[in-house]
Coordinates of C-alpha atoms in Angstrom, one line a residue:
Chain A
M296 CA 0.0 0.0 0.0
T297 CA 1.2 3.5 -0.6
T298 CA 2.5 5.7 2.1
T299 CA -0.2 8.3 1.5
A300 CA -2.9 5.8 2.3
V301 CA -1.2 4.8 5.5
E302 CA -0.7 8.3 6.6
S303 CA -4.2 9.4 5.9
G304 CA -5.4 6.4 7.7
A305 CA -3.3 7.1 10.7
D306 CA -4.2 10.8 10.8
I307 CA -7.9 10.0 10.7
S308 CA -7.9 7.4 13.4
S309 CA -5.8 9.5 15.8
E310 CA -8.2 12.4 15.1
V311 CA -11.3 10.6 16.0
S312 CA -10.2 8.2 18.8
A313 CA -9.2 11.2 20.9
P314 CA -12.6 12.1 22.3
A315 CA -13.5 10.1 25.4
V316 CA -16.5 8.2 23.9
P317 CA -16.9 5.0 25.8
L318 CA -16.0 2.0 23.6
A319 CA -18.2 -1.0 23.2
A320 CA -15.2 -3.0 21.8
R321 CA -11.6 -2.3 21.1
T322 CA -8.6 -4.2 19.9
R323 CA -5.0 -3.4 20.3
G324 CA -2.1 -4.8 18.3
L325 CA -4.3 -7.7 17.1
R326 CA -2.4 -10.3 15.1
K327 CA -3.5 -13.7 13.9
V328 CA -1.3 -16.1 12.0
Y329 CA -2.5 -19.3 10.4
G330 CA 0.5 -21.4 9.6
S331 CA 2.6 -19.1 7.5
T332 CA -0.3 -16.8 6.5
V333 CA -0.7 -13.5 8.4
A334 CA -4.5 -13.0 8.3
V335 CA -4.6 -9.9 10.5
D336 CA -1.8 -7.7 11.7
H337 CA -1.6 -4.7 14.0
V338 CA -5.3 -4.1 14.1
D339 CA -6.3 -1.4 16.5
L340 CA -10.0 -1.1 16.2
D341 CA -12.2 1.2 18.2
I342 CA -16.0 0.6 18.3
P343 CA -17.7 3.5 20.1
Q344 CA -20.8 2.7 22.1
G345 CA -24.0 3.3 20.2
A346 CA -22.3 3.6 16.9
V347 CA -23.0 1.7 13.7
V348 CA -19.6 0.7 12.5
G349 CA -19.1 -0.6 9.0
M350 CA -16.2 -2.8 8.5
L351 CA -15.1 -2.6 4.9
G352 CA -12.5 -4.4 3.0
P353 CA -12.0 -6.6 -0.1
N354 CA -12.3 -10.3 0.3
G355 CA -9.5 -11.7 2.3
S356 CA -8.7 -8.5 4.1
G357 CA -9.3 -10.0 7.5
K358 CA -12.8 -8.8 8.3
T359 CA -14.1 -12.1 9.4
T360 CA -11.0 -13.1 11.3
T361 CA -11.1 -9.9 13.2
I362 CA -14.8 -10.4 14.0
R363 CA -14.1 -14.0 15.2
M364 CA -11.4 -12.8 17.5
L365 CA -13.7 -10.0 18.7
L366 CA -16.3 -12.7 19.7
G367 CA -13.7 -15.0 21.3
L368 CA -14.1 -17.7 18.7
V369 CA -10.5 -17.5 17.8
R370 CA -7.6 -16.7 20.1
P371 CA -5.4 -14.0 18.7
T372 CA -1.7 -14.9 18.1
E373 CA -0.8 -11.5 19.6
G374 CA -2.6 -8.5 21.0
E375 CA -5.7 -7.9 23.1
V376 CA -9.4 -7.7 22.6
E377 CA -11.9 -6.1 24.8
L378 CA -15.6 -6.7 24.3
L379 CA -18.1 -4.7 26.4
G380 CA -15.2 -4.0 28.7
R381 CA -14.2 -7.6 29.2
P382 CA -11.0 -9.2 27.9
M383 CA -11.7 -11.8 25.2
P384 CA -11.7 -14.7 24.8
D385 CA -11.2 -15.4 28.6
A386 CA -14.2 -13.5 29.7
A387 CA -16.4 -14.6 26.8
A388 CA -18.9 -16.1 29.2
H389 CA -19.7 -12.7 30.7
A390 CA -19.5 -10.6 27.5
L391 CA -21.3 -12.7 25.0
P392 CA -24.7 -13.0 26.6
D393 CA -25.2 -9.3 25.6
V394 CA -23.8 -9.7 22.1
G395 CA -25.7 -11.1 19.2
A396 CA -23.8 -12.2 16.1
L397 CA -24.2 -13.6 12.7
V398 CA -20.8 -14.8 11.6
E399 CA -19.7 -16.5 8.4
G400 CA -23.3 -17.0 7.1
P401 CA -26.2 -18.6 8.9
G402 CA -25.7 -22.0 10.5
F403 CA -28.7 -24.2 11.1
H404 CA -29.9 -27.8 10.8
P405 CA -31.7 -28.6 7.6
F406 CA -34.1 -31.2 9.1
L407 CA -35.5 -28.7 11.7
S408 CA -37.9 -25.9 10.9
G409 CA -36.7 -22.3 11.2
R410 CA -38.6 -21.9 14.4
D411 CA -37.2 -25.2 15.9
N412 CA -33.7 -24.1 15.0
L413 CA -34.2 -20.9 16.8
L414 CA -35.8 -22.6 19.8
R415 CA -32.6 -24.7 20.1
F416 CA -30.3 -21.6 20.1
A417 CA -32.7 -19.7 22.4
A418 CA -32.3 -22.5 25.0
A419 CA -28.6 -21.6 25.2
E420 CA -29.2 -17.9 25.6
P421 CA -28.4 -16.9 29.2
R422 CA -30.5 -13.8 29.1
L423 CA -33.7 -15.7 28.3
T424 CA -35.9 -17.3 30.9
S425 CA -37.1 -20.8 30.0
A426 CA -40.7 -19.6 29.9
G427 CA -39.8 -16.6 27.7
I428 CA -38.1 -18.6 25.0
P429 CA -41.1 -19.2 22.7
L430 CA -42.1 -15.6 22.8
A431 CA -38.6 -14.4 22.2
V432 CA -38.3 -16.7 19.2
D433 CA -41.6 -15.6 17.7
S434 CA -40.8 -12.0 18.0
A435 CA -37.4 -12.4 16.5
L436 CA -39.0 -14.3 13.6
E437 CA -41.5 -11.5 13.2
R438 CA -38.8 -8.8 13.3
V439 CA -37.0 -10.4 10.3
G440 CA -40.2 -11.1 8.4
L441 CA -40.1 -14.9 8.7
T442 CA -43.3 -15.6 10.6
G443 CA -44.9 -17.1 7.6
A444 CA -42.1 -19.6 6.9
A445 CA -41.3 -20.3 10.6
R446 CA -42.6 -23.8 10.6
R447 CA -41.1 -24.9 7.3
R448 CA -38.0 -26.9 7.3
Y449 CA -34.8 -24.9 7.0
K450 CA -33.8 -27.2 4.1
G451 CA -36.4 -25.5 1.8
Y452 CA -35.4 -21.9 2.7
S453 CA -34.1 -19.6 0.0
L454 CA -30.7 -18.0 0.6
G455 CA -32.4 -14.8 1.7
M456 CA -34.6 -16.6 4.2
K457 CA -31.6 -18.4 5.6
Q458 CA -29.8 -15.0 6.1
R459 CA -32.9 -13.6 7.8
L460 CA -33.0 -16.6 10.2
G461 CA -29.4 -16.0 11.0
L462 CA -30.2 -12.4 11.8
A463 CA -33.2 -13.5 13.9
S464 CA -30.8 -15.6 16.0
A465 CA -28.6 -12.6 16.6
L466 CA -31.7 -10.7 17.8
L467 CA -33.2 -13.3 20.1
V468 CA -32.4 -11.2 23.1
P469 CA -32.2 -7.4 23.6
R470 CA -28.5 -6.9 23.0
K471 CA -25.9 -4.3 23.9
M472 CA -24.0 -5.1 20.7
V473 CA -24.9 -6.8 17.5
V474 CA -22.2 -8.1 15.1
L475 CA -23.3 -8.9 11.5
D476 CA -20.8 -10.4 9.1
E477 CA -21.9 -9.8 5.5
P478 CA -25.6 -9.6 6.5
T479 CA -26.9 -8.8 3.0
N480 CA -25.3 -11.8 1.3
G481 CA -27.8 -13.4 -0.9
L482 CA -30.6 -10.9 -0.2
D483 CA -32.6 -9.2 -2.9
P484 CA -32.9 -5.4 -2.8
A485 CA -36.0 -5.6 -0.7
G486 CA -34.3 -7.8 1.8
T487 CA -31.3 -5.5 1.8
R488 CA -33.5 -2.6 2.6
E489 CA -35.0 -4.5 5.5
I490 CA -31.6 -5.2 7.0
R491 CA -30.9 -1.5 6.7
R492 CA -34.2 -0.8 8.5
I493 CA -33.3 -3.3 11.3
V494 CA -29.8 -1.8 11.7
A495 CA -31.4 1.6 11.9
E496 CA -33.8 0.4 14.6
L497 CA -31.0 -1.1 16.6
H498 CA -29.1 2.2 16.3
A499 CA -32.2 4.1 17.5
E500 CA -32.4 1.7 20.5
G501 CA -28.8 2.6 21.4
V502 CA -27.4 -0.8 20.4
T503 CA -23.8 -0.8 19.1
V504 CA -23.7 -2.5 15.7
L505 CA -20.7 -3.8 13.8
V506 CA -21.5 -4.6 10.2
S507 CA -18.9 -6.1 7.9
S508 CA -19.5 -5.8 4.2
H509 CA -17.9 -5.5 0.8
L510 CA -21.0 -3.6 -0.4
L511 CA -20.0 0.0 -0.1
A512 CA -23.5 1.5 -0.7
E513 CA -24.7 -0.6 2.2
V514 CA -22.2 0.8 4.6
E515 CA -22.6 4.3 3.4
A516 CA -26.4 4.1 3.9
T517 CA -26.4 2.6 7.4
C518 CA -23.2 3.4 9.3
T519 CA -22.1 6.2 11.5
H520 CA -18.5 5.0 11.6
V521 CA -16.3 3.1 9.2
A522 CA -13.2 0.9 9.5
V523 CA -11.4 0.0 6.3
L524 CA -9.3 -3.1 6.3
Q525 CA -6.8 -4.0 3.7
A526 CA -4.6 -7.1 3.7
G527 CA -5.1 -7.6 7.4
N528 CA -4.5 -4.0 8.4
V529 CA -6.8 -1.1 9.4
V530 CA -6.0 1.5 6.8
A531 CA -8.6 4.0 8.0
Q532 CA -11.2 4.3 10.7
G533 CA -13.4 7.0 12.1
E534 CA -16.7 8.7 11.7
L535 CA -18.1 8.2 8.2
A536 CA -18.8 11.9 7.6
E537 CA -15.3 12.9 8.7
L538 CA -13.7 10.3 6.5
L539 CA -15.7 11.4 3.5
E540 CA -14.8 15.0 4.2
S541 CA -11.2 14.2 4.5
G542 CA -11.2 13.3 0.8
N543 CA -10.6 15.9 -1.8
A544 CA -13.2 18.5 -0.9
A545 CA -14.5 20.4 -3.9
L546 CA -17.4 22.6 -5.0
L547 CA -19.2 21.7 -8.2
V548 CA -20.4 24.8 -10.0
R549 CA -22.9 24.6 -12.9
T550 CA -22.3 27.4 -15.2
P551 CA -22.4 28.1 -19.0
D552 CA -19.3 30.3 -18.6
A553 CA -17.1 27.5 -17.5
E554 CA -13.9 28.6 -19.2
Q555 CA -14.2 32.1 -17.8
A556 CA -14.9 30.7 -14.4
V557 CA -11.7 28.6 -14.4
E558 CA -9.7 31.5 -15.4
V559 CA -11.1 33.8 -12.7
L560 CA -10.7 31.2 -10.0
R561 CA -7.1 30.5 -11.0
E562 CA -6.3 34.2 -10.9
N563 CA -7.6 34.1 -7.3
R564 CA -5.3 31.1 -6.5
I565 CA -8.2 28.7 -6.3
G566 CA -7.6 25.4 -8.0
A567 CA -10.2 24.7 -10.6
R568 CA -10.8 22.5 -13.6
L569 CA -13.5 22.0 -16.3
T570 CA -16.3 19.5 -15.8
P571 CA -18.9 18.6 -18.4
D572 CA -21.4 21.2 -17.3
G573 CA -19.3 23.6 -15.4
V574 CA -16.2 23.7 -13.1
R575 CA -14.9 21.9 -10.1
A576 CA -13.3 24.2 -7.6
D577 CA -10.8 22.8 -5.1
L578 CA -11.8 23.6 -1.5
T579 CA -8.6 22.4 0.3
A580 CA -7.3 26.0 0.6
T581 CA -10.5 28.0 0.6
E582 CA -14.2 27.8 1.4
A583 CA -17.3 27.6 -0.7
P584 CA -18.6 31.1 -0.1
R585 CA -15.3 32.6 -1.2
V586 CA -15.5 30.6 -4.4
L587 CA -19.0 31.8 -5.1
Q588 CA -18.1 35.4 -4.2
V589 CA -15.2 35.4 -6.7
L590 CA -17.3 33.9 -9.4
V591 CA -20.3 36.2 -9.0
G592 CA -18.0 39.2 -8.6
A593 CA -16.5 38.4 -12.0
G594 CA -19.9 38.2 -13.6
V595 CA -20.0 34.4 -14.1
A596 CA -23.6 33.0 -14.2
V597 CA -23.8 30.5 -11.4
H598 CA -26.8 28.2 -12.0
E599 CA -26.1 25.8 -9.2
A600 CA -23.3 25.0 -6.7
T601 CA -23.1 21.7 -4.8
R602 CA -20.5 20.3 -2.5
A603 CA -18.8 17.4 -4.2
R604 CA -19.1 14.6 -1.8
T605 CA -16.5 12.0 -2.1
G606 CA -18.4 8.8 -2.3
L607 CA -17.4 6.0 0.0
E608 CA -16.5 4.2 -3.2
D609 CA -13.9 6.8 -4.1
L610 CA -12.5 6.7 -0.6
F611 CA -12.4 2.9 -0.5
A612 CA -10.7 2.8 -3.9
R613 CA -8.2 5.3 -2.8
L614 CA -7.4 3.4 0.4
T615 CA -7.3 -0.1 -1.0
E616 CA -6.8 -0.3 -4.7
S617 CA -3.3 1.1 -4.6
S618 CA -2.1 -2.3 -3.3
V619 CA -4.4 -4.7 -5.1
D620 CA -1.4 -6.8 -6.1
G621 CA -0.4 -7.4 -2.5
S622 CA -3.9 -8.2 -1.3
S623 CA -4.1 -11.7 -2.7
E624 CA -2.7 -13.2 0.4
G625 CA -4.4 -13.3 3.8
T626 CA -7.5 -15.3 4.6
E627 CA -10.8 -14.1 5.9
Chain B
M1229 CA -30.9 1.3 26.7
T1230 CA -31.9 -2.3 27.5
A1231 CA -34.8 -0.8 29.5
V1232 CA -36.2 0.6 26.3
L1233 CA -36.1 -2.8 24.7
D1234 CA -37.5 -4.6 27.7
A1235 CA -40.6 -2.5 27.6
T1236 CA -41.5 -3.6 24.1
E1237 CA -42.8 -7.0 23.1
V1238 CA -39.7 -8.8 24.3
P1239 CA -40.2 -11.0 27.4
A1240 CA -38.7 -10.2 30.7
A1241 CA -34.9 -10.6 30.5
R1242 CA -33.1 -13.0 32.7
T1243 CA -30.5 -10.7 34.1
G1244 CA -27.7 -11.5 36.5
H1245 CA -27.0 -14.9 35.0
D1246 CA -24.3 -15.5 32.5
T1247 CA -25.0 -19.2 32.2
V1248 CA -28.0 -21.2 31.3
P1249 CA -29.2 -23.9 33.7
L1250 CA -27.6 -27.2 32.5
P1251 CA -30.9 -29.2 32.3
R1252 CA -32.2 -26.7 29.7
L1253 CA -29.2 -27.3 27.5
L1254 CA -29.5 -31.1 28.0
A1255 CA -33.2 -31.0 27.1
A1256 CA -32.5 -28.9 24.0
E1257 CA -29.8 -31.4 23.0
L1258 CA -32.1 -34.5 23.4
R1259 CA -34.9 -32.8 21.5
W1260 CA -32.4 -32.2 18.7
I1261 CA -31.1 -35.8 18.7
F1262 CA -34.5 -37.5 18.9
R1263 CA -36.2 -35.3 16.3
R1264 CA -33.6 -36.3 13.8
P1265 CA -35.1 -38.8 11.3
R1266 CA -31.8 -40.6 11.1
T1267 CA -31.6 -41.3 14.8
L1268 CA -35.1 -42.6 14.9
A1269 CA -34.4 -44.9 11.9
V1270 CA -31.3 -46.3 13.5
L1271 CA -33.2 -47.0 16.8
G1272 CA -36.1 -48.6 14.9
L1273 CA -33.8 -50.9 13.0
L1274 CA -31.9 -51.9 16.1
A1275 CA -35.1 -52.7 17.9
L1276 CA -36.1 -54.9 15.0
I1277 CA -33.0 -57.1 15.3
P1278 CA -34.1 -59.2 18.3
V1279 CA -37.5 -59.7 16.6
V1280 CA -35.9 -60.9 13.4
I1281 CA -33.5 -63.2 15.2
G1282 CA -36.3 -64.6 17.3
I1283 CA -38.5 -65.3 14.3
G1284 CA -35.5 -66.7 12.4
L1285 CA -34.7 -69.1 15.3
T1286 CA -38.2 -70.5 15.3
L1287 CA -37.8 -71.4 11.7
V1288 CA -34.4 -73.1 12.2
D1289 CA -34.2 -76.8 12.7
E1290 CA -33.4 -77.2 16.4
N1291 CA -30.9 -80.0 16.1
A1292 CA -28.9 -78.4 13.3
A1293 CA -28.7 -75.1 15.2
S1294 CA -27.5 -76.4 18.4
G1295 CA -25.2 -79.1 16.9
G1296 CA -23.2 -77.4 14.2
G1297 CA -23.0 -73.8 15.3
P1298 CA -19.7 -71.9 14.6
D1299 CA -17.2 -71.7 17.3
D1300 CA -17.2 -68.0 18.2
G1301 CA -19.2 -66.5 20.9
G1302 CA -22.0 -65.0 18.8
G1303 CA -22.8 -68.2 17.0
A1304 CA -22.8 -70.3 20.1
L1305 CA -25.0 -67.7 21.8
L1306 CA -27.4 -67.8 18.9
A1307 CA -27.6 -71.6 19.1
S1308 CA -28.4 -71.3 22.8
A1309 CA -31.1 -68.8 22.2
V1310 CA -33.3 -71.3 20.5
N1311 CA -36.3 -72.0 22.7
N1312 CA -34.8 -69.8 25.4
A1313 CA -36.4 -66.4 26.2
F1314 CA -33.6 -65.5 28.6
V1315 CA -30.7 -65.9 26.1
L1316 CA -32.5 -64.3 23.1
P1317 CA -32.2 -60.6 24.1
I1318 CA -28.6 -61.2 25.3
A1319 CA -27.7 -62.9 22.1
A1320 CA -29.2 -60.2 20.0
I1321 CA -27.4 -57.4 21.9
V1322 CA -24.1 -59.2 21.9
M1323 CA -24.2 -59.9 18.2
S1324 CA -25.1 -56.3 17.5
L1325 CA -22.2 -55.1 19.7
A1326 CA -19.9 -56.4 17.0
L1327 CA -20.8 -53.7 14.5
L1328 CA -24.3 -52.2 14.7
L1329 CA -24.4 -50.8 18.2
P1330 CA -21.0 -49.1 17.8
L1331 CA -22.2 -47.7 14.6
A1332 CA -25.1 -46.0 16.4
S1333 CA -22.8 -44.5 19.0
A1334 CA -20.3 -43.4 16.4
M1335 CA -23.0 -41.7 14.4
A1336 CA -24.2 -39.9 17.5
G1337 CA -20.7 -38.8 18.3
A1338 CA -20.1 -37.7 14.7
D1339 CA -23.2 -35.6 14.6
A1340 CA -22.6 -34.2 18.0
I1341 CA -19.5 -32.1 17.2
A1342 CA -18.3 -32.7 13.6
G1343 CA -21.8 -32.5 12.3
E1344 CA -22.5 -29.3 14.1
T1345 CA -19.3 -27.8 12.9
S1346 CA -20.1 -28.7 9.3
H1347 CA -23.5 -27.0 9.6
G1348 CA -21.9 -24.0 11.2
T1349 CA -24.2 -24.5 14.3
L1350 CA -21.4 -25.2 16.8
R1351 CA -20.5 -21.5 16.4
G1352 CA -24.0 -20.6 17.4
W1353 CA -23.6 -22.5 20.7
L1354 CA -20.2 -20.8 21.3
I1355 CA -21.5 -17.3 20.7
A1356 CA -24.6 -17.8 22.8
P1357 CA -22.4 -18.5 24.8
V1358 CA -22.0 -22.0 26.0
G1359 CA -18.7 -22.7 27.6
R1360 CA -16.6 -25.3 25.8
G1361 CA -16.4 -27.6 28.8
R1362 CA -20.2 -27.5 29.2
L1363 CA -20.6 -28.0 25.5
L1364 CA -18.6 -31.2 25.7
A1365 CA -20.6 -32.3 28.8
V1366 CA -23.9 -31.7 26.9
K1367 CA -22.6 -33.5 23.8
A1368 CA -21.3 -36.5 25.9
F1369 CA -24.7 -36.7 27.6
G1370 CA -26.4 -36.8 24.2
V1371 CA -24.2 -39.6 22.9
A1372 CA -24.5 -41.5 26.2
T1373 CA -28.3 -41.2 26.0
V1374 CA -28.4 -42.5 22.4
S1375 CA -26.3 -45.6 23.5
V1376 CA -28.6 -46.3 26.4
V1377 CA -31.8 -45.9 24.4
S1378 CA -30.4 -48.2 21.6
V1379 CA -29.6 -51.0 24.1
L1380 CA -32.8 -50.6 26.0
A1381 CA -34.8 -50.7 22.9
M1382 CA -33.1 -54.0 21.9
C1383 CA -33.7 -55.3 25.5
L1384 CA -37.3 -54.5 25.3
T1385 CA -38.1 -56.0 22.0
G1386 CA -35.8 -59.0 22.7
V1387 CA -37.5 -59.8 26.0
V1388 CA -41.0 -59.4 24.5
T1389 CA -40.1 -61.5 21.5
G1390 CA -38.5 -64.2 23.6
L1391 CA -41.5 -64.4 25.9
I1392 CA -44.1 -64.4 23.1
I1393 CA -42.3 -67.1 21.2
N1394 CA -41.1 -69.3 24.1
G1395 CA -43.2 -68.3 27.1
T1396 CA -42.1 -67.5 30.7
D1397 CA -41.1 -71.0 31.5
S1398 CA -38.2 -70.8 29.1
L1399 CA -35.7 -68.9 31.1
F1400 CA -32.7 -71.3 31.3
T1401 CA -29.1 -70.6 32.1
L1402 CA -26.5 -72.4 30.0
S1403 CA -25.7 -74.5 33.2
G1404 CA -29.2 -75.9 32.9
T1405 CA -30.8 -74.2 35.8
T1406 CA -34.1 -72.2 35.5
L1407 CA -34.3 -68.6 36.4
S1408 CA -37.2 -66.6 37.8
F1409 CA -38.5 -63.9 35.6
G1410 CA -37.1 -61.2 37.9
G1411 CA -33.7 -62.9 38.1
A1412 CA -33.6 -63.3 34.3
L1413 CA -34.5 -59.6 33.8
A1414 CA -31.9 -58.5 36.3
R1415 CA -29.2 -60.5 34.4
I1416 CA -30.4 -59.1 31.1
L1417 CA -30.2 -55.6 32.4
L1418 CA -26.7 -56.4 33.8
V1419 CA -25.6 -57.3 30.2
A1420 CA -27.4 -54.3 28.9
G1421 CA -25.5 -52.0 31.4
W1422 CA -22.2 -53.6 30.5
V1423 CA -22.8 -53.2 26.8
V1424 CA -23.9 -49.5 27.4
L1425 CA -20.6 -49.0 29.1
Q1426 CA -18.7 -50.4 26.1
L1427 CA -20.8 -48.1 23.8
W1428 CA -20.0 -45.1 26.0
A1429 CA -16.3 -45.9 25.4
V1430 CA -16.9 -46.1 21.7
G1431 CA -18.9 -42.8 21.9
A1432 CA -16.0 -41.1 23.9
V1433 CA -13.6 -42.1 21.2
A1434 CA -16.0 -40.9 18.5
L1435 CA -16.3 -37.5 20.3
A1436 CA -12.6 -37.2 20.4
I1437 CA -12.3 -37.8 16.7
S1438 CA -15.3 -35.6 16.2
S1439 CA -13.7 -32.6 17.8
W1440 CA -10.7 -32.9 15.5
T1441 CA -12.6 -32.8 12.2
E1442 CA -15.6 -31.3 10.5
H1443 CA -16.5 -34.3 8.5
P1444 CA -19.0 -36.6 10.3
M1445 CA -18.4 -39.4 7.8
L1446 CA -14.7 -39.5 8.8
V1447 CA -15.7 -40.1 12.5
V1448 CA -18.0 -42.9 11.6
A1449 CA -15.5 -44.5 9.3
S1450 CA -12.6 -44.2 11.7
V1451 CA -14.6 -45.7 14.6
L1452 CA -15.8 -48.6 12.5
A1453 CA -12.4 -49.2 11.0
G1454 CA -11.0 -49.2 14.6
D1455 CA -13.6 -51.6 15.7
I1456 CA -12.7 -54.0 12.9
V1457 CA -9.0 -53.6 13.2
F1458 CA -9.2 -54.2 17.0
T1459 CA -11.3 -57.3 16.4
I1460 CA -8.7 -58.7 14.0
L1461 CA -5.8 -57.9 16.3
G1462 CA -7.7 -59.8 19.0
F1463 CA -7.7 -62.9 16.9
L1464 CA -3.9 -62.8 16.5
T1465 CA -2.4 -65.0 19.3
S1466 CA 1.1 -63.6 18.6
L1467 CA -0.2 -60.2 19.9
D1468 CA -1.2 -61.5 23.3
W1469 CA 0.5 -58.6 25.0
L1470 CA -1.7 -56.2 23.2
H1471 CA -5.0 -57.8 23.9
P1472 CA -5.7 -56.3 27.4
F1473 CA -5.6 -52.9 25.7
L1474 CA -8.1 -53.6 23.0
L1475 CA -11.6 -52.3 23.7
T1476 CA -13.2 -55.0 21.7
Q1477 CA -11.4 -57.8 23.5
N1478 CA -13.9 -60.5 24.8
W1479 CA -16.9 -58.4 23.5
S1480 CA -18.5 -61.5 22.1
V1481 CA -17.8 -63.9 25.0
A1482 CA -17.8 -61.8 28.2
P1483 CA -21.6 -61.4 28.3
A1484 CA -21.9 -65.2 28.2
E1485 CA -20.7 -65.1 31.8
V1486 CA -24.2 -64.1 33.0
L1487 CA -25.6 -67.1 31.2
Q1488 CA -23.8 -69.4 33.7
D1489 CA -25.1 -70.4 37.1
P1490 CA -23.4 -69.3 39.3
M1491 CA -22.5 -66.2 37.3
G1492 CA -19.0 -65.4 36.4
T1493 CA -17.7 -61.8 36.6
Q1494 CA -14.1 -61.9 35.6
M1495 CA -14.3 -60.9 31.9
L1496 CA -17.2 -58.6 32.6
G1497 CA -15.2 -56.7 35.2
E1498 CA -12.1 -56.5 33.1
G1499 CA -14.1 -55.2 30.1
A1500 CA -15.9 -52.6 32.3
L1501 CA -12.5 -51.3 33.6
R1502 CA -11.2 -51.2 30.1
A1503 CA -14.2 -49.2 28.9
A1504 CA -13.9 -46.8 31.8
C1505 CA -10.3 -46.1 30.8
Y1506 CA -11.3 -45.5 27.2
I1507 CA -14.1 -43.1 28.3
V1508 CA -11.6 -41.1 30.4
I1509 CA -9.0 -40.9 27.6
G1510 CA -11.6 -40.2 24.9
L1511 CA -13.3 -37.4 26.8
S1512 CA -9.9 -35.9 27.8
L1513 CA -8.7 -35.8 24.2
A1514 CA -12.1 -34.3 23.1
Y1515 CA -11.8 -31.6 25.8
A1516 CA -8.2 -30.8 25.0
R1517 CA -9.1 -30.2 21.4
L1518 CA -12.5 -28.5 21.9
S1519 CA -11.2 -26.1 24.4
T1520 CA -8.5 -24.8 22.1
R1521 CA -9.9 -25.1 18.6
D1522 CA -11.1 -22.1 16.6
G1523 CA -14.8 -21.7 16.5

């Protein structure tokens, strides 16, 4: 990866981890080696309480490995993990009852109905009373829209229904934190919207949510925070809005007098270039009102001015694509 | 923030407890095992064996059966089961112990851990969370229960078949004495208990293998291969020194001790001790692996 990416990542994370927001989970110096493959290295992840954190990264960047260590399923080779203030995996028994998770796809028995599968897992949930199990299962099924198919065998479920059932098992109990690994895998657009709705509901309830995904639009639509993983390293993390701002800020001005506008802006030492229907003014050294003032003062007809928002896609590409060649190793 | 959730449709949370009562886990495990069509099919087939043997023996010419039977324990037992309601269930169980009963335990052990891993459901238990030691305890309980139910089902159908075909006045020991119904039942249950212990040993080994792999087939195949290899090794007199360590040693002849009057206990005792050792070793290996493996 290029040095610029590393630097920008470091800058951003130091910027936003400074405020004393209580953390729902954090990792320090996390490293996991499988044989001779380094799956995850030097991962310092901060998951603020109440945030919806999107974990982004190409396949094989270490998202799932990190999540598995966070949940105490895998013991890290080096480094420490804290989940809800408890060290993992040693205190898993005390942290996990308040954590719901869907990891590496839904896992259920094909010969049991969706409801029976959930009843089985609900029996193992410490936060449920024995009498409360059926009600908890039914409301979780309703929440993910599976009530109609609850009594059908899991064997006959579509990929999307399986995914929903996995989500339901994460939501059996009111959680403090919910971890969803690729929750929209196999879902149609309507299903994806529903996941988004559920994540938003959890967020409104104050639940901390960690979502891993390689679908950028997904993360951009639902998350307050982002962590970008690349080849087992965190290359950027922080609040989504700040990360997007930190990209190349610019103002898009729609004008018929584009050439004149570029000229005027450059005379005033504002970087600018032509776009199909106007100009793009660079905002790194100045501010939007100043740009407009210059343009209007010079008699340029300004039809519309919009802040160019760096899409998450651009950011992601900037952070990860520079080292695509080196990203083939590492497991997820 | 949990208070907000508690107020909605979600039932009252069980706070202050980070572990689930063990009976609840055991009940969930048993429900899972006995709702599985495969388990029920195996149990049904095992229960049929004494019936088939009983019917088969009534069709056999009595003299040919008792005269020219093969020399090994199973064959001799089978010959003695003709017209004998006491020997029939024991013969059926002992003959099944050669392959079919271990198969049932191996399947249960394979499904318990490797099967759950391959379906991705073991992770669900670990995240719930169920501690790894408890998980093994629950799984061992499930396998043990399958073994008990298999043997008891055979006992039941064996005794009923024997009594229907031969009547209650047909409870003879091989020494020629006649047993009361209660006495015969006690001895049959003794054999059943001993066989269950052997099956627990098989199940413990199956659990150990099961915790090392995610392919249930591999567990079943390994256990059956081990069963066959042990039996073959047991036939080789040049390997006398090895025989006390083979789980399958005397499997076909030890239960015949209860058919004598007075009853012998030497081979039964030895076999029980051997099985206990296998159980301890098998469960220890399973725990060592399960407690450290990646979930």
